[in-house]
PDB file of C-alpha atoms in Angstrom:
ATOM      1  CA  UNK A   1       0.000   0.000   0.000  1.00 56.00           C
ATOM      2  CA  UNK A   2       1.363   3.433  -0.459  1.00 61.00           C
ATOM      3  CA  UNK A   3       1.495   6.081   1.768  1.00 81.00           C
ATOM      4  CA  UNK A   4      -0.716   8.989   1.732  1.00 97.00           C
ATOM      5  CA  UNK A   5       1.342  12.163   1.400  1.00 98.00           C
ATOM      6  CA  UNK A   6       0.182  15.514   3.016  1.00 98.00           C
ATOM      7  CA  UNK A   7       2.065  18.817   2.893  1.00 98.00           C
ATOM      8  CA  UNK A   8       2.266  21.303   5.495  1.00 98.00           C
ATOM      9  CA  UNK A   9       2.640  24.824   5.621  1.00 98.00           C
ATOM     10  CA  UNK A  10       4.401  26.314   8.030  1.00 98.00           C
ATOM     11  CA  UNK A  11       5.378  29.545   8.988  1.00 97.00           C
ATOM     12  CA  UNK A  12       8.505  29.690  11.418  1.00 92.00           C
ATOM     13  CA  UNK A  13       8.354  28.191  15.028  1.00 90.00           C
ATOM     14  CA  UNK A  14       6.481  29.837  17.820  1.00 84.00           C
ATOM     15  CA  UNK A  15       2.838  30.928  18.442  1.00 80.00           C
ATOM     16  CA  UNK A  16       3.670  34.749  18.711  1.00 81.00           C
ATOM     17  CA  UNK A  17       5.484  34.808  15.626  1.00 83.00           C
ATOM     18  CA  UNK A  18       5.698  31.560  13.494  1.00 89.00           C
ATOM     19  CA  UNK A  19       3.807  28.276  13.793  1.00 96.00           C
ATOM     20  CA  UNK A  20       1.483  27.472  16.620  1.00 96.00           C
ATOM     21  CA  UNK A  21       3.810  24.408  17.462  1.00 95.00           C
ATOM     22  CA  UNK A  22       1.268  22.821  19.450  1.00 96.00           C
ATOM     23  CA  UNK A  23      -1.161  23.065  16.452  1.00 97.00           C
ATOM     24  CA  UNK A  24       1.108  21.547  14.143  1.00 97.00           C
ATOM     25  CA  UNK A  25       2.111  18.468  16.795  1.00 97.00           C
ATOM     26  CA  UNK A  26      -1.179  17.907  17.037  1.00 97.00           C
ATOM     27  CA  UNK A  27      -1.858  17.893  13.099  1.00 98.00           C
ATOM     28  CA  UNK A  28       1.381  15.744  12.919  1.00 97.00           C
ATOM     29  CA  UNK A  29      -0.104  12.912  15.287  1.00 97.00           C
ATOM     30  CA  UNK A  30      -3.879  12.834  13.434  1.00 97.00           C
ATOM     31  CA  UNK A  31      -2.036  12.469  10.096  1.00 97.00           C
ATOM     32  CA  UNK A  32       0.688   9.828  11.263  1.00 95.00           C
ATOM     33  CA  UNK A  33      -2.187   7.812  12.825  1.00 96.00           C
ATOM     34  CA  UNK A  34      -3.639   8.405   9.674  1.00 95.00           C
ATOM     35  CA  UNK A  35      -1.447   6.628   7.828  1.00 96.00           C
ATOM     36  CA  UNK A  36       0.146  10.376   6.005  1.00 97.00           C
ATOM     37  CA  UNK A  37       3.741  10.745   5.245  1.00 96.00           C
ATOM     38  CA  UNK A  38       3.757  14.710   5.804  1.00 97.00           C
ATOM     39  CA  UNK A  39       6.203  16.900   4.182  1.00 98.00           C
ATOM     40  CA  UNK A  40       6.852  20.818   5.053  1.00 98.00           C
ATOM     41  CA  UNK A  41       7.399  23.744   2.937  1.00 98.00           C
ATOM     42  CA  UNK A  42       7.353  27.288   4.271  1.00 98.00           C
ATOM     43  CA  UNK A  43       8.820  30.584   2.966  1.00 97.00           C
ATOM     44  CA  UNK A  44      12.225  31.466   3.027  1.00 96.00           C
ATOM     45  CA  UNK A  45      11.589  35.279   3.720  1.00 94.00           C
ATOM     46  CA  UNK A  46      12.612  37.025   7.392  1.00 87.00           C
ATOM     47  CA  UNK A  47      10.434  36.946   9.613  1.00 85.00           C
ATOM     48  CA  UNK A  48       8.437  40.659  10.653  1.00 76.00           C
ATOM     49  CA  UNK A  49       8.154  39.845  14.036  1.00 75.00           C
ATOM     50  CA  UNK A  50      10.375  38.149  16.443  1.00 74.00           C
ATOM     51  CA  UNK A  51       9.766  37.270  20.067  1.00 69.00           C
ATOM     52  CA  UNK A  52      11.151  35.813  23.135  1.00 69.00           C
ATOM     53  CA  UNK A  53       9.065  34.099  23.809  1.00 67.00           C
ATOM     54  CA  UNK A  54      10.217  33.588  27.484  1.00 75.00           C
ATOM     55  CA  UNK A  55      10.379  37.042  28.223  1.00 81.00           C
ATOM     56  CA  UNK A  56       7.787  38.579  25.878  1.00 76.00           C
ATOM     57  CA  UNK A  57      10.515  40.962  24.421  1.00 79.00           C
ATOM     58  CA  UNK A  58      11.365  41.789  20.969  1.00 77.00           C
ATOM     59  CA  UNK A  59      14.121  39.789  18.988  1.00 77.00           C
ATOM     60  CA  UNK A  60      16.898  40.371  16.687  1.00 79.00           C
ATOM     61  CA  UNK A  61      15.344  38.909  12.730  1.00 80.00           C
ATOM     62  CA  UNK A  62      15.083  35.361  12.133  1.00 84.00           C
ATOM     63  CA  UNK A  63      14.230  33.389   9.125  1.00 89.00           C
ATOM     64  CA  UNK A  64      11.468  31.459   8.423  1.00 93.00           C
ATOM     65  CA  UNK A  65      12.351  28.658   6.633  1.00 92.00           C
ATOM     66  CA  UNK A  66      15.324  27.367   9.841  1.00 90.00           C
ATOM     67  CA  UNK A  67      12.342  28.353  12.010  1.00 91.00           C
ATOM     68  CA  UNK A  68      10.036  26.205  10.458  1.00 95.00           C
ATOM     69  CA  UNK A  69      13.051  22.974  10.094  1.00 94.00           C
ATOM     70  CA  UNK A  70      12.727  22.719  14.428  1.00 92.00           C
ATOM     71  CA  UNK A  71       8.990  21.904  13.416  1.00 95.00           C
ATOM     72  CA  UNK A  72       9.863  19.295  10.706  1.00 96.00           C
ATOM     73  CA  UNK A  73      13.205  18.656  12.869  1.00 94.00           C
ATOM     74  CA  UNK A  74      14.746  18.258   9.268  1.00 93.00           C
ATOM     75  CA  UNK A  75      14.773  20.260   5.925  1.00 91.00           C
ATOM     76  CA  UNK A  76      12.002  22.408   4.691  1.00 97.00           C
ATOM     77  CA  UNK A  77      11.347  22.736   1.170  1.00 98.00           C
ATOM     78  CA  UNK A  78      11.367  26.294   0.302  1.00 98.00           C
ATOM     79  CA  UNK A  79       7.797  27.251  -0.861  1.00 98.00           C
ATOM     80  CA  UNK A  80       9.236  29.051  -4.056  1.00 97.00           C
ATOM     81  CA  UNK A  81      10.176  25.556  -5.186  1.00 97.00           C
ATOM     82  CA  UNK A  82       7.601  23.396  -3.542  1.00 98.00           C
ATOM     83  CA  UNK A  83       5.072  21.310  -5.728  1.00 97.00           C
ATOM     84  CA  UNK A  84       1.973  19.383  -4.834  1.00 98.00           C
ATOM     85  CA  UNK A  85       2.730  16.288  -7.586  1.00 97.00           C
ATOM     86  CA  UNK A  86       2.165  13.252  -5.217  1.00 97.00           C
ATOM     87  CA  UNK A  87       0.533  15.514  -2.691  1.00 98.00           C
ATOM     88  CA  UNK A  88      -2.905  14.075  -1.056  1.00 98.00           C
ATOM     89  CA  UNK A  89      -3.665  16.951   1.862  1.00 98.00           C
ATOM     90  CA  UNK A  90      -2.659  20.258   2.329  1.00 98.00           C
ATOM     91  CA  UNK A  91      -2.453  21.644   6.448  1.00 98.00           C
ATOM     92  CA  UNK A  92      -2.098  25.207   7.622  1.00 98.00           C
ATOM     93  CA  UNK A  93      -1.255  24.862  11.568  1.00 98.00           C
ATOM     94  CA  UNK A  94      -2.301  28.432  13.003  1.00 96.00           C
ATOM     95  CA  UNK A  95      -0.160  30.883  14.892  1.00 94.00           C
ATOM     96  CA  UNK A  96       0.798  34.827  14.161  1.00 92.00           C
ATOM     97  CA  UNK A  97       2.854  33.403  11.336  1.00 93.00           C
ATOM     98  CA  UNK A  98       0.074  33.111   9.799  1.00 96.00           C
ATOM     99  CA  UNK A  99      -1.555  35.977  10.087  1.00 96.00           C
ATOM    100  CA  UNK A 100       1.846  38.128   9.721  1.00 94.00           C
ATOM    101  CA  UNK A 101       4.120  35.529   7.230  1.00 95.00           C
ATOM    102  CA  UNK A 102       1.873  33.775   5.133  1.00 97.00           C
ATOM    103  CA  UNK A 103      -0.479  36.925   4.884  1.00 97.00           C
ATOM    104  CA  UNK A 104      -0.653  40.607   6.487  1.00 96.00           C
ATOM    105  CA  UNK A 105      -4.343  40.043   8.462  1.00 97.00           C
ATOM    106  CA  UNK A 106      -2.480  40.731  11.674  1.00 94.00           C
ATOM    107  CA  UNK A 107      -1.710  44.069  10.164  1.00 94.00           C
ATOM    108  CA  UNK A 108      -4.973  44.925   7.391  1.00 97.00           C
ATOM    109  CA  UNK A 109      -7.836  42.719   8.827  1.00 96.00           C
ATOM    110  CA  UNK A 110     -10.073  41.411   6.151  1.00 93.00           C
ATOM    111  CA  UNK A 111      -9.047  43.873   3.877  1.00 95.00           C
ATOM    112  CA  UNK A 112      -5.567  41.890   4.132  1.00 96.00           C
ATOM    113  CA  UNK A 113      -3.498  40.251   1.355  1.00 97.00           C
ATOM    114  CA  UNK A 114      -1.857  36.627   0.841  1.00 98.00           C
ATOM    115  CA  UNK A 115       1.936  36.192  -0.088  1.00 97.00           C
ATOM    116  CA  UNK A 116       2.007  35.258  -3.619  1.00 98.00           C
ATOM    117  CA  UNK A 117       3.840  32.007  -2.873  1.00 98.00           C
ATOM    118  CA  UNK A 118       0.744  30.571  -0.645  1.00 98.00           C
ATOM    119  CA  UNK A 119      -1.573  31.727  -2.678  1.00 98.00           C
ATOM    120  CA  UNK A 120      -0.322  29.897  -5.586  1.00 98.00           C
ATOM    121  CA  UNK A 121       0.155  26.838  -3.238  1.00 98.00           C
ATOM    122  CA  UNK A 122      -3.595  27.391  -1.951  1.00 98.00           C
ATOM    123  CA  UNK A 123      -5.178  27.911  -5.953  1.00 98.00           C
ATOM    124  CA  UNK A 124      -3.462  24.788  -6.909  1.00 98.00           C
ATOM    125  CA  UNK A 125      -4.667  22.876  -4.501  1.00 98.00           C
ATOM    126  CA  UNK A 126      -8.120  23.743  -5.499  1.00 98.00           C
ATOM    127  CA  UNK A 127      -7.338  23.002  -9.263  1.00 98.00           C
ATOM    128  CA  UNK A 128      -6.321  19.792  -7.867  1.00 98.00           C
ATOM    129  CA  UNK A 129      -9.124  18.629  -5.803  1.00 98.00           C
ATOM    130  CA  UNK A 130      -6.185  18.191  -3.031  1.00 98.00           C
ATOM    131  CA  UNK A 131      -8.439  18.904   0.519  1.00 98.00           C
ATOM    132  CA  UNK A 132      -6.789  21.881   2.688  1.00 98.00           C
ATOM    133  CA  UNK A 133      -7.397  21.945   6.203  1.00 98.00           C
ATOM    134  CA  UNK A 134      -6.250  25.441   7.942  1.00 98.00           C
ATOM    135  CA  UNK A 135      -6.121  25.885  12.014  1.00 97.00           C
ATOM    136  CA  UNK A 136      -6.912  28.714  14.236  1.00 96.00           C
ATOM    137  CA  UNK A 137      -6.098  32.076  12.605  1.00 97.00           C
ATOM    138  CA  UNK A 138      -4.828  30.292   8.929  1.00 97.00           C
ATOM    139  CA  UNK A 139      -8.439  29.983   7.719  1.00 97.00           C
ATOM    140  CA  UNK A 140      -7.938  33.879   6.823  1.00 97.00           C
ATOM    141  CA  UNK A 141      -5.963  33.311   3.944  1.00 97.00           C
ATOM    142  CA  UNK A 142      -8.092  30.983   2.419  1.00 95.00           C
TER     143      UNK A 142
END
């Protein structure tokens, strides 16, 4: 039997700036049980916002794509070059990555815009038929 494969978007690592990690665990457990092979893709653009997120305090810039490899705890595929060929699911874990990485509803509301890289990702999954699921917060950008 082969694997279902489902691709995940994330958007760094942390819930006040990246991926909601617990969001994304959780995703990762339903689609392992599930019998999904997951593989991640995220941006490779800084990141607006960076917290401690110990203290609260602002941060010097990180980048998204590292951020999003402690998720994976591997390699990302950078979203530029990512394809859904083979690709049976598409998840969105939450977090203010979301709302501030993969789109700018943290800073325009519904008038907000999607990065051009996710919404290609998002259209083609439609073309395809390929299901998206999107957590907390991500459901804006669909």
């Amino acid at each position: 039997m082969v694997a279902k494969t489902a691709a995940m978007l994330l958007s760094g690592c942390g819930v006040r700036d990246g991926t909601e990690i617990h969001e994304a665990v959780s995703a990762l457990i339903a689609l392992e049980q599930g019998g999904f092979r997951v593989v991640f893709t995220a941006p490779d653009v800084a990141q607006p916002r960076v917290h401690n997120h110990q203290t609260g305090e602002r941060e010097p810039v990180r980048r998204v794509l590292p951020e999003a490899a402690r998720i994976a705890r591997g390699p990302v595929v950078p979203l530029g070059s990512f394809s859904l060929d083979g690709v049976d699911a598409l998840v969105i874990p939450g977090g203010f990555g979301a709302a501030t990485i993969l789109c700018d509803y943290a800073e325009k509301g519904s008038g907000c815009t999607v990065n051009p890289e996710v919404e290609r990702l998002v259209a083609d999954a439609r073309a395809l038929g390929i299901p998206v699921a999107a957590m907390c917060i991500a459901p804006v950008i669909l």
